[in-house]
CSV table of C-alpha atoms in Angstrom, one decimal:
chain,number,residue,atom,x,y,z
N,7,MET,CA,0.0,0.0,0.0
N,8,LYS,CA,2.9,2.3,0.9
N,9,ASN,CA,4.6,1.6,-2.4
N,10,LYS,CA,1.4,2.3,-4.3
N,11,PHE,CA,1.0,5.6,-2.5
N,12,CYS,CA,4.6,6.6,-3.3
N,13,TYR,CA,4.1,5.7,-6.9
N,14,LEU,CA,0.9,7.8,-7.2
N,15,LEU,CA,2.6,10.7,-5.4
N,16,GLU,CA,5.6,10.5,-7.7
N,17,ARG,CA,3.2,10.5,-10.8
N,18,PHE,CA,1.4,13.5,-9.4
N,19,CYS,CA,4.6,15.5,-8.9
N,20,VAL,CA,5.8,14.6,-12.4
N,21,SER,CA,2.5,15.8,-13.8
N,22,ILE,CA,2.7,19.1,-11.9
N,23,LEU,CA,6.2,19.6,-13.0
N,24,PHE,CA,5.3,18.9,-16.6
N,25,ILE,CA,2.4,21.5,-16.4
N,26,ILE,CA,4.7,24.1,-14.9
N,27,ILE,CA,7.4,23.6,-17.6
N,28,THR,CA,5.0,23.6,-20.5
N,29,SER,CA,3.3,26.7,-19.1
N,30,CYS,CA,6.6,28.5,-19.1
N,31,PHE,CA,7.3,27.6,-22.7
N,32,GLN,CA,3.8,28.5,-23.6
N,33,ASP,CA,4.2,32.0,-22.0
N,34,LYS,CA,7.4,32.5,-23.9
N,35,SER,CA,5.9,31.6,-27.2
N,36,ASP,CA,2.8,33.7,-26.6
N,37,LYS,CA,5.0,36.7,-26.3
N,38,HIS,CA,5.3,36.7,-30.1
N,39,LYS,CA,1.7,35.9,-31.0
N,40,THR,CA,1.1,39.5,-32.0
N,41,VAL,CA,2.9,39.0,-35.3
N,42,ASN,CA,1.3,36.8,-38.0
N,43,ASN,CA,0.8,36.7,-41.7
N,44,THR,CA,-1.4,39.8,-41.7
N,45,THR,CA,0.9,41.9,-39.5
N,46,PRO,CA,2.1,44.9,-41.6
N,47,ASN,CA,5.7,45.6,-42.4
N,48,ILE,CA,6.8,49.2,-41.6
N,49,ILE,CA,9.4,51.4,-43.3
N,50,LEU,CA,10.3,54.6,-41.5
N,51,PHE,CA,12.4,56.7,-44.0
N,52,VAL,CA,14.0,59.7,-42.3
N,53,ALA,CA,15.9,62.4,-44.2
N,54,ASP,CA,18.4,64.7,-42.6
N,55,ASP,CA,17.5,68.4,-42.6
N,56,HIS,CA,14.7,68.4,-45.3
N,57,GLY,CA,12.1,71.0,-45.0
N,58,THR,CA,8.7,71.3,-46.7
N,59,ASP,CA,10.2,73.9,-49.0
N,60,ALA,CA,11.8,71.4,-51.3
N,61,LEU,CA,9.3,68.7,-52.4
N,62,GLY,CA,7.1,68.8,-55.5
N,63,SER,CA,4.1,67.5,-53.5
N,64,TYR,CA,4.4,70.4,-51.1
N,65,GLY,CA,4.2,72.9,-53.9
N,66,ASN,CA,7.8,73.4,-55.2
N,67,PRO,CA,7.5,73.3,-59.0
N,68,VAL,CA,11.3,73.4,-59.5
N,69,ILE,CA,12.7,70.5,-57.6
N,70,LYS,CA,12.5,67.0,-59.1
N,71,THR,CA,11.1,64.5,-56.5
N,72,PRO,CA,8.9,62.2,-58.6
N,73,ASN,CA,9.1,59.1,-56.4
N,74,LEU,CA,8.2,61.0,-53.2
N,75,ASP,CA,5.4,62.8,-55.1
N,76,LYS,CA,4.1,59.4,-56.1
N,77,LEU,CA,4.0,58.4,-52.5
N,78,ALA,CA,1.9,61.4,-51.7
N,79,ALA,CA,-0.4,60.6,-54.5
N,80,GLU,CA,-0.9,57.1,-53.2
N,81,GLY,CA,-1.0,58.0,-49.6
N,82,VAL,CA,-1.6,60.9,-47.2
N,83,ARG,CA,0.3,64.2,-47.0
N,84,PHE,CA,0.3,66.0,-43.7
N,85,THR,CA,0.5,69.8,-43.8
N,86,ASN,CA,0.9,70.4,-40.1
N,87,ALA,CA,3.5,67.8,-39.0
N,88,TYR,CA,6.2,68.9,-36.5
N,89,CYS,CA,9.4,67.7,-35.0
N,90,THR,CA,9.8,68.6,-31.3
N,91,SER,CA,13.4,69.9,-31.6
N,92,ALA,CA,15.1,71.1,-34.7
N,93,SER,CA,18.3,69.3,-34.0
N,94,CYS,CA,19.3,65.9,-35.4
N,95,ALA,CA,20.0,63.7,-32.4
N,96,ALA,CA,17.5,65.3,-30.1
N,97,SER,CA,14.8,64.8,-32.7
N,98,ARG,CA,15.7,61.2,-33.5
N,99,SER,CA,15.5,60.3,-29.8
N,100,VAL,CA,11.9,61.6,-29.8
N,101,ILE,CA,11.0,59.7,-33.0
N,102,LEU,CA,12.1,56.4,-31.5
N,103,SER,CA,11.0,56.9,-27.9
N,104,GLY,CA,7.7,58.7,-28.0
N,105,LYS,CA,9.0,61.1,-25.3
N,106,PHE,CA,10.3,64.6,-25.3
N,107,GLY,CA,14.1,64.8,-25.0
N,108,HIS,CA,14.0,66.9,-21.8
N,109,ALA,CA,12.5,63.9,-20.1
N,110,THR,CA,14.9,61.3,-21.4
N,111,GLY,CA,18.2,63.0,-21.1
N,112,SER,CA,18.5,63.5,-24.9
N,113,TYR,CA,19.1,67.2,-24.6
N,114,GLY,CA,21.2,67.6,-27.7
N,115,HIS,CA,23.9,65.9,-29.8
N,116,VAL,CA,25.2,62.5,-28.8
N,117,HIS,CA,28.5,62.3,-30.7
N,118,ASP,CA,32.0,63.5,-29.7
N,119,TYR,CA,32.2,65.6,-26.6
N,120,HIS,CA,28.5,66.5,-26.7
N,121,HIS,CA,27.5,63.2,-25.3
N,122,PHE,CA,23.8,63.7,-24.5
N,123,SER,CA,22.7,60.1,-24.0
N,124,THR,CA,19.2,58.7,-23.4
N,125,PHE,CA,18.4,57.3,-19.9
N,126,ASP,CA,18.9,53.5,-19.7
N,127,GLY,CA,15.3,52.9,-18.5
N,128,ILE,CA,13.7,54.1,-21.7
N,129,LYS,CA,12.2,51.4,-24.0
N,130,SER,CA,12.4,52.4,-27.6
N,131,LEU,CA,10.2,51.6,-30.6
N,132,SER,CA,12.8,49.2,-32.1
N,133,ASN,CA,13.1,47.2,-28.8
N,134,ARG,CA,9.3,47.0,-28.5
N,135,LEU,CA,8.9,45.7,-32.0
N,136,SER,CA,11.7,43.2,-31.6
N,137,ASP,CA,10.0,41.9,-28.4
N,138,VAL,CA,6.9,40.9,-30.3
N,139,GLY,CA,8.6,39.1,-33.2
N,140,TYR,CA,9.4,41.8,-35.7
N,141,LEU,CA,12.7,41.8,-37.5
N,142,THR,CA,14.1,45.2,-36.8
N,143,ALA,CA,16.9,46.7,-39.0
N,144,ARG,CA,18.5,50.1,-39.4
N,145,ILE,CA,20.7,51.6,-42.1
N,146,GLY,CA,22.4,55.0,-42.4
N,147,LYS,CA,22.4,57.7,-39.8
N,148,TYR,CA,21.9,56.5,-36.2
N,149,HIS,CA,22.9,59.4,-34.0
N,150,VAL,CA,21.2,58.1,-30.8
N,151,ALA,CA,22.6,56.4,-27.7
N,152,PRO,CA,23.0,54.1,-25.9
N,153,GLU,CA,22.7,51.2,-28.3
N,154,SER,CA,21.0,49.1,-25.6
N,155,VAL,CA,18.1,51.5,-25.6
N,156,TYR,CA,17.9,51.8,-29.4
N,157,LEU,CA,18.7,48.2,-30.3
N,158,PHE,CA,18.1,46.7,-33.7
N,159,ASP,CA,18.3,43.1,-34.8
N,160,GLU,CA,20.4,44.0,-37.9
N,161,VAL,CA,22.6,46.9,-38.8
N,162,LEU,CA,23.1,47.3,-42.6
N,163,ASN,CA,26.0,49.0,-44.2
N,164,ALA,CA,26.0,51.4,-47.2
N,165,ASP,CA,27.1,54.9,-48.0
N,166,PRO,CA,24.5,57.1,-46.3
N,167,ARG,CA,24.9,59.7,-49.0
N,168,ASN,CA,23.9,57.2,-51.7
N,169,THR,CA,20.3,56.2,-51.0
N,170,VAL,CA,20.3,53.9,-54.1
N,171,GLU,CA,23.1,51.9,-52.5
N,172,MET,CA,21.3,51.9,-49.2
N,173,ALA,CA,18.1,50.6,-50.9
N,174,ASP,CA,20.1,47.8,-52.5
N,175,ALA,CA,21.6,46.9,-49.1
N,176,SER,CA,18.1,46.6,-47.7
N,177,LYS,CA,16.8,43.9,-50.0
N,178,GLY,CA,17.4,41.1,-47.5
N,179,VAL,CA,15.2,42.8,-44.9
N,180,LEU,CA,12.5,43.4,-47.5
N,181,ASN,CA,12.5,39.7,-48.4
N,182,SER,CA,12.3,38.6,-44.7
N,183,GLU,CA,9.8,35.9,-43.8
N,184,LYS,CA,9.1,37.7,-40.6
N,185,PRO,CA,7.3,41.1,-40.5
N,186,PHE,CA,10.0,43.8,-40.6
N,187,PHE,CA,10.6,47.3,-39.3
N,188,LEU,CA,13.2,49.1,-41.4
N,189,TYR,CA,14.6,52.4,-40.1
N,190,PHE,CA,16.1,53.9,-43.2
N,191,CYS,CA,18.0,57.2,-42.5
N,192,THR,CA,20.0,59.2,-45.1
N,193,ASP,CA,22.8,61.7,-44.5
N,194,ASP,CA,21.2,63.8,-47.3
N,195,PRO,CA,20.5,66.7,-47.4
N,196,HIS,CA,22.6,67.6,-44.4
N,197,ARG,CA,25.5,70.0,-45.1
N,198,GLY,CA,28.7,68.2,-46.2
N,199,HIS,CA,32.3,68.5,-45.1
N,200,PRO,CA,34.2,70.7,-45.0
N,201,PHE,CA,31.7,72.9,-43.1
N,202,LYS,CA,34.1,75.8,-43.3
N,203,PRO,CA,35.4,76.2,-46.9
N,204,GLU,CA,38.7,77.9,-47.8
N,205,LYS,CA,36.9,80.9,-49.2
N,206,TRP,CA,33.9,82.1,-47.2
N,207,ASP,CA,31.6,82.5,-50.3
N,208,ILE,CA,32.0,78.9,-51.6
N,209,PRO,CA,28.6,77.1,-51.3
N,210,ASN,CA,28.5,74.0,-49.2
N,211,SER,CA,28.3,70.8,-51.2
N,212,PHE,CA,25.4,69.2,-49.2
N,213,GLY,CA,27.1,65.9,-49.9
N,214,ASN,CA,27.3,66.4,-53.6
N,215,LYS,CA,30.4,65.3,-55.5
N,216,PRO,CA,31.6,66.3,-59.0
N,217,GLU,CA,32.0,62.7,-59.9
N,218,GLY,CA,28.6,61.8,-58.5
N,219,TYR,CA,27.6,58.5,-56.9
N,220,LYS,CA,27.3,55.0,-58.3
N,221,ASP,CA,24.0,54.3,-60.0
N,222,VAL,CA,22.7,57.8,-59.2
N,223,GLU,CA,21.8,60.3,-61.9
N,224,GLN,CA,23.2,63.7,-61.1
N,225,ILE,CA,20.4,66.3,-61.2
N,226,VAL,CA,21.9,69.7,-61.1
N,227,TYR,CA,20.0,72.9,-60.5
N,228,ASP,CA,20.7,76.4,-61.7
N,229,PRO,CA,20.8,78.9,-58.8
N,230,LYS,CA,18.7,81.4,-60.7
N,231,ASP,CA,15.8,78.8,-60.8
N,232,VAL,CA,15.6,77.9,-57.2
N,233,LEU,CA,12.9,79.2,-54.8
N,234,VAL,CA,14.3,81.3,-51.9
N,235,PRO,CA,12.1,81.0,-48.8
N,236,ASP,CA,11.2,84.4,-47.4
N,237,PHE,CA,13.0,83.8,-44.1
N,238,LEU,CA,16.3,83.7,-46.1
N,239,PRO,CA,18.0,86.6,-48.0
N,240,ASP,CA,17.7,86.4,-51.7
N,241,THR,CA,21.4,86.6,-52.4
N,242,LYS,CA,23.9,84.9,-54.7
N,243,GLN,CA,25.2,82.9,-51.8
N,244,SER,CA,21.7,81.7,-50.7
N,245,ARG,CA,20.8,80.6,-54.3
N,246,GLU,CA,24.0,78.7,-54.8
N,247,GLU,CA,23.6,76.8,-51.5
N,248,ILE,CA,19.9,76.1,-52.2
N,249,ALA,CA,20.8,74.7,-55.6
N,250,GLN,CA,23.2,72.2,-53.8
N,251,TYR,CA,20.5,71.4,-51.3
N,252,TYR,CA,18.1,70.6,-54.1
N,253,GLN,CA,20.6,68.3,-55.8
N,254,SER,CA,21.1,66.3,-52.5
N,255,ILE,CA,17.3,65.9,-52.2
N,256,SER,CA,16.9,64.6,-55.7
N,257,ARG,CA,19.5,61.9,-54.8
N,258,ILE,CA,17.2,61.0,-51.8
N,259,ASP,CA,14.3,60.7,-54.2
N,260,GLN,CA,16.1,58.3,-56.5
N,261,GLY,CA,17.0,56.0,-53.6
N,262,PHE,CA,13.5,56.1,-52.3
N,263,GLY,CA,12.3,55.0,-55.7
N,264,ARG,CA,14.8,52.1,-55.8
N,265,LEU,CA,13.6,51.0,-52.3
N,266,MET,CA,10.0,50.9,-53.5
N,267,GLN,CA,11.1,48.9,-56.6
N,268,HIS,CA,12.7,46.3,-54.3
N,269,LEU,CA,9.6,46.3,-52.1
N,270,GLU,CA,7.4,45.6,-55.1
N,271,GLN,CA,9.7,42.8,-56.3
N,272,ALA,CA,9.5,41.2,-52.8
N,273,GLY,CA,5.7,41.2,-53.1
N,274,LYS,CA,5.3,43.4,-50.1
N,275,LEU,CA,3.8,46.6,-51.4
N,276,ASP,CA,0.3,45.7,-50.2
N,277,ASN,CA,1.4,44.8,-46.7
N,278,THR,CA,3.9,47.5,-46.0
N,279,ILE,CA,3.3,50.9,-44.4
N,280,VAL,CA,5.7,53.6,-45.5
N,281,PHE,CA,6.6,56.8,-43.8
N,282,TYR,CA,8.7,59.6,-45.2
N,283,ILE,CA,9.7,62.3,-42.7
N,284,SER,CA,12.7,64.5,-41.9
N,285,ASP,CA,14.4,65.0,-38.5
N,286,ASN,CA,14.3,68.9,-38.8
N,287,GLY,CA,14.1,71.7,-41.3
N,288,MET,CA,16.6,72.8,-43.9
N,289,ALA,CA,20.2,73.4,-42.7
N,290,PHE,CA,20.1,77.2,-43.1
N,291,PRO,CA,20.0,79.9,-40.4
N,292,GLY,CA,16.4,80.6,-39.5
N,293,ALA,CA,15.3,77.0,-39.9
N,294,LYS,CA,17.5,74.3,-38.3
N,295,THR,CA,18.2,74.7,-34.6
N,296,THR,CA,15.3,77.2,-34.3
N,297,VAL,CA,11.7,76.6,-33.3
N,298,TYR,CA,10.3,78.9,-36.0
N,299,GLU,CA,8.1,77.1,-38.5
N,300,PRO,CA,10.9,76.4,-41.1
N,301,GLY,CA,12.8,74.6,-38.4
N,302,ILE,CA,10.1,72.4,-37.0
N,303,LYS,CA,7.3,72.1,-39.5
N,304,LEU,CA,8.2,69.2,-41.8
N,305,PRO,CA,7.2,66.9,-44.5
N,306,CYS,CA,5.3,63.8,-43.5
N,307,ILE,CA,3.9,61.4,-46.1
N,308,ILE,CA,2.4,58.1,-45.1
N,309,LYS,CA,1.2,55.3,-47.4
N,310,ASP,CA,-0.9,52.7,-45.5
N,311,PRO,CA,-2.4,50.1,-47.9
N,312,THR,CA,-5.1,49.3,-45.3
N,313,LYS,CA,-6.5,52.8,-45.5
N,314,GLY,CA,-9.3,53.5,-47.9
N,315,LYS,CA,-8.5,57.0,-49.2
N,316,LYS,CA,-5.5,57.9,-51.3
N,317,GLY,CA,-3.9,61.2,-52.4
N,318,ILE,CA,-5.5,63.2,-49.6
N,319,VAL,CA,-4.1,66.1,-47.5
N,320,ASN,CA,-4.5,65.9,-43.8
N,321,ASN,CA,-4.3,69.1,-41.8
N,322,ALA,CA,-4.1,67.6,-38.3
N,323,ARG,CA,-1.3,68.9,-36.1
N,324,ILE,CA,0.8,65.8,-35.4
N,325,SER,CA,4.2,65.6,-33.8
N,326,TRP,CA,7.2,63.3,-33.9
N,327,VAL,CA,6.4,62.4,-30.3
N,328,ASP,CA,3.3,60.7,-31.7
N,329,LEU,CA,5.2,58.4,-34.1
N,330,THR,CA,6.1,55.6,-31.7
N,331,PRO,CA,2.6,55.1,-30.4
N,332,THR,CA,1.2,55.4,-33.9
N,333,ILE,CA,3.5,52.7,-35.3
N,334,LEU,CA,2.9,50.4,-32.4
N,335,ASP,CA,-0.9,50.9,-33.0
N,336,MET,CA,-0.4,50.0,-36.7
N,337,ALA,CA,1.5,46.9,-35.7
N,338,ASP,CA,-1.2,46.0,-33.1
N,339,VAL,CA,1.3,46.0,-30.3
N,340,SER,CA,-0.2,46.7,-26.9
N,341,TYR,CA,1.1,49.6,-24.7
N,342,GLN,CA,-0.1,51.8,-21.9
N,343,GLU,CA,-1.0,55.3,-23.2
N,344,ASN,CA,0.8,56.9,-20.2
N,345,GLU,CA,4.1,55.3,-21.4
N,346,PHE,CA,4.4,58.1,-24.0
N,347,HIS,CA,4.1,61.8,-24.2
N,348,GLY,CA,2.5,61.5,-27.7
N,349,LYS,CA,-0.6,59.8,-28.9
N,350,SER,CA,-1.4,57.6,-31.8
N,351,PHE,CA,-2.9,59.3,-34.9
N,352,ASN,CA,-3.4,56.0,-36.7
N,353,ALA,CA,-7.2,56.3,-36.5
N,354,ILE,CA,-7.2,59.7,-38.3
N,355,ILE,CA,-4.6,59.2,-41.0
N,356,ASP,CA,-7.1,59.1,-43.9
N,357,GLN,CA,-9.2,62.0,-42.6
N,358,GLU,CA,-8.7,65.5,-44.0
N,359,LYS,CA,-9.9,67.7,-41.1
N,360,PRO,CA,-10.0,65.5,-38.0
N,361,ASN,CA,-11.3,67.1,-34.8
N,362,GLY,CA,-9.1,67.5,-31.7
N,363,TRP,CA,-5.8,67.7,-33.5
N,364,ASP,CA,-5.0,71.4,-33.2
N,365,LYS,CA,-2.4,71.5,-30.5
N,366,ILE,CA,1.3,70.5,-30.4
N,367,TYR,CA,4.4,71.3,-28.2
N,368,ALA,CA,8.1,71.6,-28.9
N,369,SER,CA,11.1,71.5,-26.7
N,370,HIS,CA,14.6,72.4,-27.7
N,371,THR,CA,17.5,72.8,-25.2
N,372,PHE,CA,20.8,72.2,-27.0
N,373,HIS,CA,22.2,71.5,-30.4
N,374,GLU,CA,25.9,71.3,-29.9
N,375,ILE,CA,26.9,71.4,-26.2
N,376,THR,CA,28.2,74.9,-26.7
N,377,MET,CA,24.7,76.0,-27.9
N,378,TYR,CA,22.7,76.3,-24.7
N,379,TYR,CA,19.5,78.1,-25.6
N,380,PRO,CA,16.4,76.3,-24.2
N,381,MET,CA,13.2,77.1,-26.0
N,382,ARG,CA,9.7,75.8,-25.3
N,383,VAL,CA,6.7,76.0,-27.6
N,384,VAL,CA,3.0,75.6,-27.5
N,385,ILE,CA,0.8,75.9,-30.6
N,386,ASP,CA,-2.9,75.9,-30.0
N,387,GLY,CA,-5.3,76.9,-32.7
N,388,ASP,CA,-4.1,80.0,-34.5
N,389,TYR,CA,-1.6,81.0,-31.8
N,390,LYS,CA,2.0,80.0,-31.2
N,391,LEU,CA,4.0,80.9,-28.1
N,392,ILE,CA,7.8,80.6,-27.9
N,393,TRP,CA,9.5,80.9,-24.5
N,394,ASN,CA,13.2,81.8,-25.0
N,395,VAL,CA,14.3,80.7,-21.5
N,396,ALA,CA,17.8,82.1,-21.9
N,397,TYR,CA,16.7,85.2,-23.7
N,398,GLN,CA,19.5,87.2,-22.0
N,399,LEU,CA,22.0,85.4,-24.2
N,400,ASP,CA,22.7,86.0,-27.8
N,401,TYR,CA,21.3,83.3,-30.1
N,402,PRO,CA,23.9,80.6,-30.6
N,403,PHE,CA,24.9,79.4,-34.1
N,404,ALA,CA,25.6,75.8,-35.1
N,405,SER,CA,29.1,75.7,-36.3
N,406,ASP,CA,28.1,74.7,-39.8
N,407,LEU,CA,25.4,77.3,-40.1
N,408,TRP,CA,27.8,80.1,-39.0
N,409,ALA,CA,30.3,79.1,-41.7
N,410,ALA,CA,27.5,78.9,-44.3
N,411,SER,CA,28.1,81.3,-47.2
N,412,THR,CA,24.4,82.2,-46.9
N,413,TRP,CA,25.1,83.7,-43.4
N,414,GLN,CA,28.6,85.0,-44.1
N,415,GLY,CA,27.3,87.0,-47.0
N,416,ILE,CA,25.1,89.0,-44.6
N,417,TYR,CA,27.5,89.0,-41.6
N,418,ARG,CA,30.7,90.1,-43.5
N,419,ASN,CA,28.9,92.8,-45.4
N,420,ASN,CA,27.1,94.3,-42.3
N,421,LYS,CA,23.7,93.9,-43.8
N,422,GLU,CA,20.8,95.0,-41.7
N,423,TYR,CA,18.4,92.2,-42.7
N,424,PHE,CA,18.5,88.5,-42.8
N,425,GLY,CA,15.4,87.6,-44.7
N,426,LYS,CA,12.4,89.2,-43.1
N,427,ARG,CA,14.1,89.7,-39.7
N,428,THR,CA,16.8,92.2,-38.9
N,429,VAL,CA,20.1,90.6,-38.0
N,430,LYS,CA,19.8,92.2,-34.5
N,431,ASP,CA,16.3,90.5,-34.0
N,432,TYR,CA,17.7,87.2,-35.1
N,433,MET,CA,20.7,87.4,-32.7
N,434,TYR,CA,18.8,88.8,-29.7
N,435,ARG,CA,15.4,87.3,-28.9
N,436,PRO,CA,12.8,88.5,-26.5
N,437,GLU,CA,11.7,86.3,-23.6
N,438,PHE,CA,8.3,85.6,-25.2
N,439,GLU,CA,7.3,85.5,-28.9
N,440,LEU,CA,3.6,85.2,-29.6
N,441,PHE,CA,2.4,84.8,-33.2
N,442,ASN,CA,-1.0,84.4,-34.9
N,443,LEU,CA,0.0,81.7,-37.5
N,444,SER,CA,-3.1,82.2,-39.6
N,445,LYS,CA,-2.5,85.9,-40.1
N,446,ASP,CA,1.3,85.8,-39.8
N,447,PRO,CA,2.7,82.5,-41.0
N,448,GLY,CA,6.1,84.1,-41.4
N,449,GLU,CA,6.2,84.9,-37.6
N,450,SER,CA,7.3,88.5,-38.1
N,451,ASP,CA,4.8,90.2,-35.8
N,452,ASN,CA,5.4,89.5,-32.2
N,453,LEU,CA,2.2,90.1,-30.2
N,454,ALA,CA,3.6,89.3,-26.8
N,455,LYS,CA,3.9,92.9,-25.6
N,456,GLN,CA,0.8,94.2,-27.3
N,457,GLU,CA,-1.9,95.1,-24.8
N,458,ASP,CA,-4.8,93.5,-26.7
N,459,TYR,CA,-3.1,90.1,-26.5
N,460,GLN,CA,-2.2,89.8,-22.8
N,461,GLU,CA,-5.0,87.5,-22.0
N,462,ILE,CA,-4.1,85.1,-24.8
N,463,LEU,CA,-0.4,85.4,-23.7
N,464,GLU,CA,-1.2,84.4,-20.1
N,465,SER,CA,-3.5,81.6,-21.3
N,466,MET,CA,-0.7,80.2,-23.5
N,467,LYS,CA,1.8,80.4,-20.6
N,468,LEU,CA,-0.5,78.3,-18.4
N,469,LYS,CA,-0.7,75.7,-21.2
N,470,MET,CA,3.1,75.7,-21.5
N,471,LYS,CA,3.5,75.2,-17.7
N,472,ASP,CA,1.1,72.3,-17.7
N,473,PHE,CA,3.0,70.7,-20.6
N,474,GLN,CA,6.2,71.0,-18.7
N,475,LEU,CA,4.8,69.6,-15.6
N,476,ASN,CA,3.1,66.7,-17.3
N,477,THR,CA,6.3,65.8,-19.2
N,478,LYS,CA,8.6,66.3,-16.2
N,479,ASP,CA,10.6,69.1,-17.8
N,480,PRO,CA,13.5,70.2,-15.6
N,481,TRP,CA,13.3,73.7,-17.1
N,482,LEU,CA,10.0,74.2,-15.2
N,483,ILE,CA,12.3,75.5,-12.5
N,484,MET,CA,12.8,78.7,-14.6
N,485,TRP,CA,9.2,79.8,-13.8
N,486,ASP,CA,9.7,81.6,-10.5
N,487,HIS,CA,12.2,79.0,-9.3
N,488,ASP,CA,9.5,76.3,-9.3
N,489,ASN,CA,11.4,73.2,-8.0
N,490,SER,CA,8.4,70.9,-7.7
N,491,LEU,CA,10.0,68.4,-10.1
N,492,GLN,CA,13.4,68.5,-8.3
N,493,GLY,CA,14.4,65.6,-6.1
N,494,THR,CA,16.4,65.6,-2.8
N,495,GLY,CA,19.8,64.9,-4.4
N,496,VAL,CA,20.1,61.8,-2.3
N,497,ASN,CA,19.9,58.3,-3.8
N,498,LEU,CA,17.7,56.2,-1.5
C-alpha cells in the first residue's frame, strides 16, 4: 500500500512539474503571438534636414522628386507635422521613444564631446517591436545612444549619401519571412564636409560630389531657378547653396524610388506601411536649430495600404512624439497610453480635417553642447507661443550654419536684414514670442507685448507650464524658481 501511495505521489509530482514547464514555454511563445501573416511591415524613412520647402508634392515646381510625389499621390500628405526639436540627435530620440528629450536626457547631440545620451530605462520603438517578433533593421544615420536603448536586430551598411546603394543593401530585410521594421536614415540633405570652406563664399556641397555617386543620376539645379524661402535673404550665396541642397534631395528621391522597386519585387507593397519624414528643417539659419516654422514644420507622407483613401491632404497637427505610439498601434502592439508623451494618430490618418488635432508642443534645449539656448513652444489653434528661456544670451549658431556662405554674405557685409528679420532681432530674442500663425505664417509680428493680447499670452503660458509639468521638464524651475520636479539629491 505504501509503495502504491509513493508511486501515485511520484506520478502526481511529475505531472505538476510537466504542467509548470509547458506553461513556461507557452508563456514564452505567446509573447510573439502579435505577429502573423497579416501583420504589416513598416518602413520609417528619415531624411536629414529636409524642409517642406523642397518637395514637389508640397508645392515646389522646380525640384524633381517624382518618387516622393508618387508616395503622396498614393497616400496621405500631412501639412501640419512637427518635430519637437530642430536638432538631429534630439529629434531622433523623440521619434524612437515617444517622449520629449527633456524627459529622457536626450538634450542635444550624442556624438563626440556633446554626449547627451538617453536614460537607460527608456524602452524604444525598435526594442518593443523586436520583443513581439518583428525583424528590426537600421541603415544609415543613427545618432542616438546608448545602443541598448535603441537596439536593432540587424545593422546594414552602405554609403548614407547614396540612397540607391542603401536601398540595394536593404533587399534582404524586405524579403524577410518575418514582419520587418526598417529604419532607413539618409545623411542627405545635411551639409557636407568641409563645413568651413577655404573661401567664405563657396557654397556648401550638401554631400554632392563632382564625380557623382554609383547608380545615381546627377540632377543639377541652376541657382537662378531655385525658390528662396522668405526667411532667407535672396542673395547669390543663398541661391547657390539652395541649388546644392536641391541636388542632394533629388538623390534621396532616387534612392526612395529604388527602395519601392525592391519592395514591389519582394511582393510586399500591399502589406507595408511607408513613412517619409525629416528630423528637422533645412540646414540654413532661420530653420535648423530654431523653433520657428521652417525649423520644426516638416514633410510627413504616409502610405498605408489598409486605409481606404488615397492622395489626400490631412491638416491635423501631429508631432514626432506621436510616431512611436502610432507605429505600435499600426503593428497591433499593446502599450499603456501613459508610457508616451505623444498619442497615436493611426485612426485619423485618412481624414482630411479631424477634430481635436490642433495643439502641439516643442522643446529644444541644446544642439551642440556649446549651444545652450532652451526654448519651449506651444501651438494651440491660431496661436503659437515661444518661450526663450535664456533670452539674455545672444542666439547661438551651429558651427556649420555660422560658416555657411548664406550667413557669411550677410555678416561680412554688415547687412541689416537676414530675410524678413533684422540681424539684430535674429541674434537677440525677447523672452516671449507670440504669433498668430493664420495671419502671420512668417512669424514676423510678435504680439507678446501688445496690450490686446495679454489675456491670450497668459493663457498660453499656463498651457506651457502644464505641458512642462506633465512631461517632467526640468526647465520648469525657470518659472519663478519652481522646483516641484526636483528631487532631494540623495539616492535612496
